[in-house]
Coordinates of C-alpha atoms in Angstrom, one line a residue:
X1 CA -10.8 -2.2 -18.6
X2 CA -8.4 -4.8 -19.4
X3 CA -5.0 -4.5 -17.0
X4 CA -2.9 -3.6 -19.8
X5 CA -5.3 0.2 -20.0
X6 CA -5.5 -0.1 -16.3
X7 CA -1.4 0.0 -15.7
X8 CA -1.0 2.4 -18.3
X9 CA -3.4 5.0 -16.4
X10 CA -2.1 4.4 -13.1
X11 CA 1.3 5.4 -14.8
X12 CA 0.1 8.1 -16.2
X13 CA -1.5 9.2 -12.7
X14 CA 2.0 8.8 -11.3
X15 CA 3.4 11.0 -13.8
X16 CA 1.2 13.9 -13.3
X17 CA 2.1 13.7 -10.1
X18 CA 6.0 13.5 -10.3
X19 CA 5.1 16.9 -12.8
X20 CA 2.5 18.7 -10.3
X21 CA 5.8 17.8 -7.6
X22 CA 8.4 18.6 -9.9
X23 CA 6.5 22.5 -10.2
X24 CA 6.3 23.0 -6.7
X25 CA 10.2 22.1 -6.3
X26 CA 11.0 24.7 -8.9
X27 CA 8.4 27.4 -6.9
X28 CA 10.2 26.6 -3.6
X29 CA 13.3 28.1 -2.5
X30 CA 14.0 26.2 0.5
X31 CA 16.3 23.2 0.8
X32 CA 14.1 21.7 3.5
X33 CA 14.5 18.3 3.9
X34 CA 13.1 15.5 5.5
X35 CA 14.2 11.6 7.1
X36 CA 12.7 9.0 5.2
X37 CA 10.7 7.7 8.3
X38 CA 9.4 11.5 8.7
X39 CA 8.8 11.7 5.0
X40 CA 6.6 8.1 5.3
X41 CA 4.9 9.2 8.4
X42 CA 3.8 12.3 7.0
X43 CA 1.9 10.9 4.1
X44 CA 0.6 8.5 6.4
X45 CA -1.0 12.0 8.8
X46 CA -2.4 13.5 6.0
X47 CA -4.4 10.4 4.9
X48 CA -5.4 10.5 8.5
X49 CA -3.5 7.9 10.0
X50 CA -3.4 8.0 13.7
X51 CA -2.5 4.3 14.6
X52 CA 0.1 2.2 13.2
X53 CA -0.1 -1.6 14.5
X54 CA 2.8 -4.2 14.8
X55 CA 5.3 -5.8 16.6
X56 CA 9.0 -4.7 17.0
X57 CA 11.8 -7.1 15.9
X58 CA 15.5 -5.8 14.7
X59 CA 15.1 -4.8 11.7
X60 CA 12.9 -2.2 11.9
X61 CA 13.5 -1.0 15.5
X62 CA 15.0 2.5 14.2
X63 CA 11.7 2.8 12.7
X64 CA 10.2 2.3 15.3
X65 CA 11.4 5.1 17.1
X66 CA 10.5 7.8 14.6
X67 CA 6.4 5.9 15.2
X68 CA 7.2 6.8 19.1
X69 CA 8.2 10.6 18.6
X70 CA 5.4 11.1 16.2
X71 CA 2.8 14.0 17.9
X72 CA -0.5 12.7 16.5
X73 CA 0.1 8.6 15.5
X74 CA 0.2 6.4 18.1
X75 CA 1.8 2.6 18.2
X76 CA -0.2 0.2 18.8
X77 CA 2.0 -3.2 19.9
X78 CA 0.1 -6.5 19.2
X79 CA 1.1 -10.2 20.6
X80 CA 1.8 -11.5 16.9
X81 CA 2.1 -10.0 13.4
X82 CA -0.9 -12.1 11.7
X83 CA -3.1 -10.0 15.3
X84 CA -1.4 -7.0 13.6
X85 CA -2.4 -7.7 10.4
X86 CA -6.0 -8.1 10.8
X87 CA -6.2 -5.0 13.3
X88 CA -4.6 -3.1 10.6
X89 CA -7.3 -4.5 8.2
X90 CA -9.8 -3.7 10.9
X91 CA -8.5 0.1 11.4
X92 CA -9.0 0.3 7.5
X93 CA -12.7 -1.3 7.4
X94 CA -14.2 1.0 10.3
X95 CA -12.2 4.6 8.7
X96 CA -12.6 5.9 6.0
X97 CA -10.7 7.4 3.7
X98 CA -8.0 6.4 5.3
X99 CA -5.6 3.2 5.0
X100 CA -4.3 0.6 7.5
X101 CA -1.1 0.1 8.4
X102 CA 0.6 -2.4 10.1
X103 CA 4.8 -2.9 10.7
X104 CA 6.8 -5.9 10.8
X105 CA 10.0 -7.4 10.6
X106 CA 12.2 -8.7 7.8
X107 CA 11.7 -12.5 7.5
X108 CA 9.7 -14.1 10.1
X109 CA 7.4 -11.1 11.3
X110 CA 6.3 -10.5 7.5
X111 CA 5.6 -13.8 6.7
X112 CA 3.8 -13.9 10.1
X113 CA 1.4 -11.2 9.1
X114 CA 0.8 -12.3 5.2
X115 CA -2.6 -14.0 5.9
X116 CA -4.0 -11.1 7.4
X117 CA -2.8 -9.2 3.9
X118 CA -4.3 -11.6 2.1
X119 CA -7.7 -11.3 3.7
X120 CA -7.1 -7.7 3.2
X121 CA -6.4 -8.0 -0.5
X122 CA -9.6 -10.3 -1.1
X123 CA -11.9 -8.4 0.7
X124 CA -10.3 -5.1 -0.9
X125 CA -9.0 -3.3 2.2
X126 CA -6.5 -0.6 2.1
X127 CA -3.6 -1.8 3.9
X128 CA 0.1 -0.6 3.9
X129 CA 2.3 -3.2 4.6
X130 CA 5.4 -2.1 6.4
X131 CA 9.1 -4.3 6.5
X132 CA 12.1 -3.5 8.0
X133 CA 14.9 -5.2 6.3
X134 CA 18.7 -5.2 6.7
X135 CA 21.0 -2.6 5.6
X136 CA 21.3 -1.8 1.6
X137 CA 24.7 -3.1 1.5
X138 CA 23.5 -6.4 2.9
X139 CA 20.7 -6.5 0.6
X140 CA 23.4 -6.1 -2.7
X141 CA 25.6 -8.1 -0.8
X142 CA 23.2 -11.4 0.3
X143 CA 25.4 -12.5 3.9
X144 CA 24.6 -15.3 5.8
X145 CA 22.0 -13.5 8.1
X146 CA 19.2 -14.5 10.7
X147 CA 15.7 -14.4 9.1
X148 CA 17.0 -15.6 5.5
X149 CA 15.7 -19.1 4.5
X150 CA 19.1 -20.7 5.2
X151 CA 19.6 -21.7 1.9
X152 CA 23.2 -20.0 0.5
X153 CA 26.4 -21.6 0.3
X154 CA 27.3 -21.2 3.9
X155 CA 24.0 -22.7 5.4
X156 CA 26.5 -24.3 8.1
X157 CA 29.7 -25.4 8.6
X158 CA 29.3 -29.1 7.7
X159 CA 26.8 -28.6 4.7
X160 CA 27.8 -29.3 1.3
X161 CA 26.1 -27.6 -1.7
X162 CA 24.6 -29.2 -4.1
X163 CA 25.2 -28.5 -8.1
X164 CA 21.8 -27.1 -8.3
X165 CA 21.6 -24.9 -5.0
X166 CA 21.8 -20.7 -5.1
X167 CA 25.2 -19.6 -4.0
X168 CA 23.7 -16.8 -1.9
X169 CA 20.6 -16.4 0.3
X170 CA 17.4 -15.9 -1.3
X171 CA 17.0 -12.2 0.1
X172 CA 14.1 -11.6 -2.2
X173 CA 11.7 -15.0 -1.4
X174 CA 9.4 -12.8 1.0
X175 CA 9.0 -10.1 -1.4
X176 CA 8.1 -12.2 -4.0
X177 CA 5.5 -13.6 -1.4
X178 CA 3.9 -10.7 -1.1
X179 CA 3.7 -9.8 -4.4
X180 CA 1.0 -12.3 -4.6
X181 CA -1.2 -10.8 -2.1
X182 CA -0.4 -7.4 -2.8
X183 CA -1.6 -4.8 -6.0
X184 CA 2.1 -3.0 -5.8
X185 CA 5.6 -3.1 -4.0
X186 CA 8.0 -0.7 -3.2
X187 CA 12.1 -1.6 -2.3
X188 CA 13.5 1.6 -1.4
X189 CA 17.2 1.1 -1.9
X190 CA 18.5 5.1 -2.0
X191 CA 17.5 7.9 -0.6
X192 CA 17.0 9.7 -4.4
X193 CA 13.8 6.8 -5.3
X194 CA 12.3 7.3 -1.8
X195 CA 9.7 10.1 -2.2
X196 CA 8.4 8.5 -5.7
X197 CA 8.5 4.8 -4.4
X198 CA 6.3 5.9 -1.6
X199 CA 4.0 8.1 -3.1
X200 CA 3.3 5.6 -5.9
X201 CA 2.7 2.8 -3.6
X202 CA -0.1 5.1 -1.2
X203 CA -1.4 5.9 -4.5
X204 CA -2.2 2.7 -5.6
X205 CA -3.6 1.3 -2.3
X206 CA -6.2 4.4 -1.8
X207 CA -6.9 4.5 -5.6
X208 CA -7.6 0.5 -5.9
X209 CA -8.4 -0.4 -2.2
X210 CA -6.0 -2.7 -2.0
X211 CA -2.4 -3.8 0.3
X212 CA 0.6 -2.2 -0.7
X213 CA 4.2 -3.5 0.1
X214 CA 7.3 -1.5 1.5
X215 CA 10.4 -2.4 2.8
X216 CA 12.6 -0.1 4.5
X217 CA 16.4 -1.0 5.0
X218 CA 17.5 -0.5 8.6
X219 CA 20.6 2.4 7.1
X220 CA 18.1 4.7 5.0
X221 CA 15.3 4.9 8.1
X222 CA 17.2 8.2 8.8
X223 CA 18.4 9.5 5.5
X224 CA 17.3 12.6 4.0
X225 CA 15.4 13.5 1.7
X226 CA 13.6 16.7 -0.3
X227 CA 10.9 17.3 1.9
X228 CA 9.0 19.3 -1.1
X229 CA 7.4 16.7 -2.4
X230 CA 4.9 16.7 0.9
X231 CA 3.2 19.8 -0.7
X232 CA 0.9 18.0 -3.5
X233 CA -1.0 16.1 -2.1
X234 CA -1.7 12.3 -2.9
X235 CA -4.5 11.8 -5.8
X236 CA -6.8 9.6 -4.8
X237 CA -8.7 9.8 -8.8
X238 CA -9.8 6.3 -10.0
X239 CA -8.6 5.1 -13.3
X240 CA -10.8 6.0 -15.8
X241 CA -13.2 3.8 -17.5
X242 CA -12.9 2.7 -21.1
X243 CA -15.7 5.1 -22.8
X244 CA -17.1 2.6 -25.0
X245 CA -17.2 -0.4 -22.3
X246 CA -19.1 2.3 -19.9
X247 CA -21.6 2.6 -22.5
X248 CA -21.8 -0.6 -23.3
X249 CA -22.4 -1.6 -19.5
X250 CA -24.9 1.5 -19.0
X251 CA -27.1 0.2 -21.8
X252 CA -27.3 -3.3 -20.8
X253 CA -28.3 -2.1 -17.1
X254 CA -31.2 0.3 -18.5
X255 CA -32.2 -2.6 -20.8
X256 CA -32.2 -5.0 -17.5
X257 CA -34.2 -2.7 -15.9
X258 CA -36.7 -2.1 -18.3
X259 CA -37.1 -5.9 -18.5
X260 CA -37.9 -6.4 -14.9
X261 CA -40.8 -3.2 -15.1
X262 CA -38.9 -1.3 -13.0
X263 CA -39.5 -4.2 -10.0
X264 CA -35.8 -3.4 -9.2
X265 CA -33.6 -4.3 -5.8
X266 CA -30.5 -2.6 -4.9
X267 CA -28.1 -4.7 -3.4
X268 CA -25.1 -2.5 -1.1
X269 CA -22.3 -3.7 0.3
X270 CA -18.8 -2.5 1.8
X271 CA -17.3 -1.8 -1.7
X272 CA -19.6 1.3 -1.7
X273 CA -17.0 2.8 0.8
X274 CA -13.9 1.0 0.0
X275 CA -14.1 2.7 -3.8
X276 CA -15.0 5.8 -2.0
X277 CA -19.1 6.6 -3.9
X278 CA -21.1 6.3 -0.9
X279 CA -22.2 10.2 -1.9
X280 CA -22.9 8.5 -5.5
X281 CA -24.7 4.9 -4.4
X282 CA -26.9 7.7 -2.1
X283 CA -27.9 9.7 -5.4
X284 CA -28.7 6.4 -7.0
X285 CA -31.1 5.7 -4.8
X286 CA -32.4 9.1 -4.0
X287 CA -33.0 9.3 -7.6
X288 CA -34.4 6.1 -8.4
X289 CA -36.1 5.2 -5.4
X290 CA -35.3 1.2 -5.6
X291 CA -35.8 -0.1 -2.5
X292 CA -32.1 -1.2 -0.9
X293 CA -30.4 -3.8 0.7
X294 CA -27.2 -3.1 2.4
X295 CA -25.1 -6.2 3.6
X296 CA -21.4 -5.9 5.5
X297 CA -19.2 -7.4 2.3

C-alpha cells in the first residue's frame, strides 16, 4: 500500500471517529467539560498509561502539575531528556498495548530527547512525545525568547542583520526536527482543535507503532474543553490492505512454500507485538506447525 492509500485511510479512520464522537455529543446532555492536561491524561489512562517520564523545565511546568495530581499515573523524573527518551521507549517495549510517553521542554529539552525518538521510530516503538512551549500569543507573535535558536532581528544589542537573515525567531525549527523522526504532529493552538489534534495523533502512534509529536503551549494547559469526546474510545484498527496486493503477496508465499517442500522456518521478532498479532503469529504456527524462531527485534 503505497502512502498516498495509506494517508487517505488513516483520514478516513479519523473521520469515523470525529462522526462516532460527534453522535455521542448529540446523545449527551451534559456540558461537562474538561482542562486540556486532564483531557490528554485521560486518553493516556485508558491506553493504560501509568508512568510518564521526563524532566521539568519552564515551559511545561503547569503541565506538570496536572501529571502530579493524577490518581493512577505516576512521574517519573530522569537526570536528562535523551535518559527520558529511551525509558519512555523502554516503558513501550516491555507493555503492551500501551504507548510510551516521555515530557520535555520547549527548545533545549526536546532537542535533548530526539535521539531516543529516533531509535523509537526505527525500531517502531510507540512513543508520545510531549513539549511544552510558550504561550499562543508568543508562538503568533515570534519574541526574542530563551530556548529559540537566537537567530531574529534582535539576537543582541550590537548585532547587525544581514540582507538574507529571518526577521523573527525561528519558533518552528524544533518541530520541523521532529517531523523527521516522527509518523505525525500535533500544535495545539486553541482550545476548539484540542480534542481532535490529540485523538488523531494517539491514533496514529498505536495504529502504526510509531512516535507521535505534541506541543502544548504553557496558556492552554488549563483551558477547557468538551469532555464528551472521552466516551469513544480510541480505534486502534490497522489500515487496510490493498485487496489485490494481499493476494498477490498470499500467492507468492504459498508458491514459496510449496518450492521449499514444506521445509519451512518461521522467523519472529518484536514487530509481532508492536502491530499487535501475537494471537495471529500463534495461529500461524499452531496451524502450520513450522518450527519457530523468535529473536528480540
Amino acid at each position: 500500500m503505497d502512502s498516498a492509500t495509506i494517508n487517505l485511510q488513516a483520514e478516513v479512520n479519523r473521520l469515523r471517529h470525529e462522526l462516532q464522537t460527534l453522535e455521542v455529543q448529540q446523545e449527551s446532555e451534559d456540558g461537562e467539560s474538561i482542562t486540556i492536561s486532564d483531557y490528554i491524561l485521560k486518553r493516556l489512562e485508558q491506553l493504560d498509561v501509568t508512568s510518564i517520564f521526563g524532566l521539568p523545565g519552564d515551559f511545561n511546568m503547569p503541565f506538570l502539575d496536572f501529571i502530579e495530581d493524577h490518581p493512577t499515573i505516576q512521574w517519573i523524573g530522569n537526570c536528562n531528556e535523551l535518559n527520558a527518551s529511551y525509558a519512555a521507549d523502554g516503558y513501550a517495549r516491555v507493555k503492551e498495548r500501551s504507548i510510551g510517553v516521555v515530557v520535555t521542554t520547549f527548545g533545549v529539552g526536546e532537542l535533548s530527547a530526539i535521539n531516543g525518538i529516533a531509535g523509537a521510530f526505527s525500531e517502531m516503538v510507540p512513543v508520545l512525545h510531549i513539549v511544552g512551549v510558550p504561550s499562543t500569543m508568543q508562538l503568533k507573535n515570534k519574541p526574542m525568547l530563551h530556548h529559540t535558536l537566537g537567530n531574529g532581528k534582535h539576537v543582541s544589542l550590537f548585532s547587525v542583520a544581514s540582507p538574507g537573515d529571518s526577521h523573527s525567531h525561528r519558533f518552528d525549527a524544533y518541530t520541523k526536527a521532529a517531523e523527521q523522526v516522527t509518523i505525525t504532529q500535533a500544535t495545539i493552538m486553541t482550545p476548539r482543535q484540542a480534542g481532535s489534534e490529540i485523538d488523531r495523533i494517539l491514533t496514529e502512534c498505536i495504529t502504526h507503532a510509531r512516535p507521535v509529536y505534541l506541543t502544548l503551549p504553557m496558556d492552554l494547559v488549563a483551558a477547557k474543553i468538551p469532555a464528551k469526546r472521552l466516551k469513544v474510545a480510541l480505534s486502534r484498527t490497522p489500515p487496510a490492505n490493498n485487496p489485490d496486493v494481499e493476494n498477490y503477496v498470499l500467492d507468492e508465499i504459498v508458491k514459496l512454500v510449496d518450492d521449499a517442500k514444506q521445509d519451512v522456518v518461521i522467523l519472529v521478532d518484536a514487530c509481532a507485538i508492536r502491530q499487535g498479532v501475537r494471537q495471529e503469529v500463534n495461529d500461524l504456527l499452531t496451524k502450520t506447525q513450522f518450527p519457530v524462531y523468535a529473536s528480540p527485534m
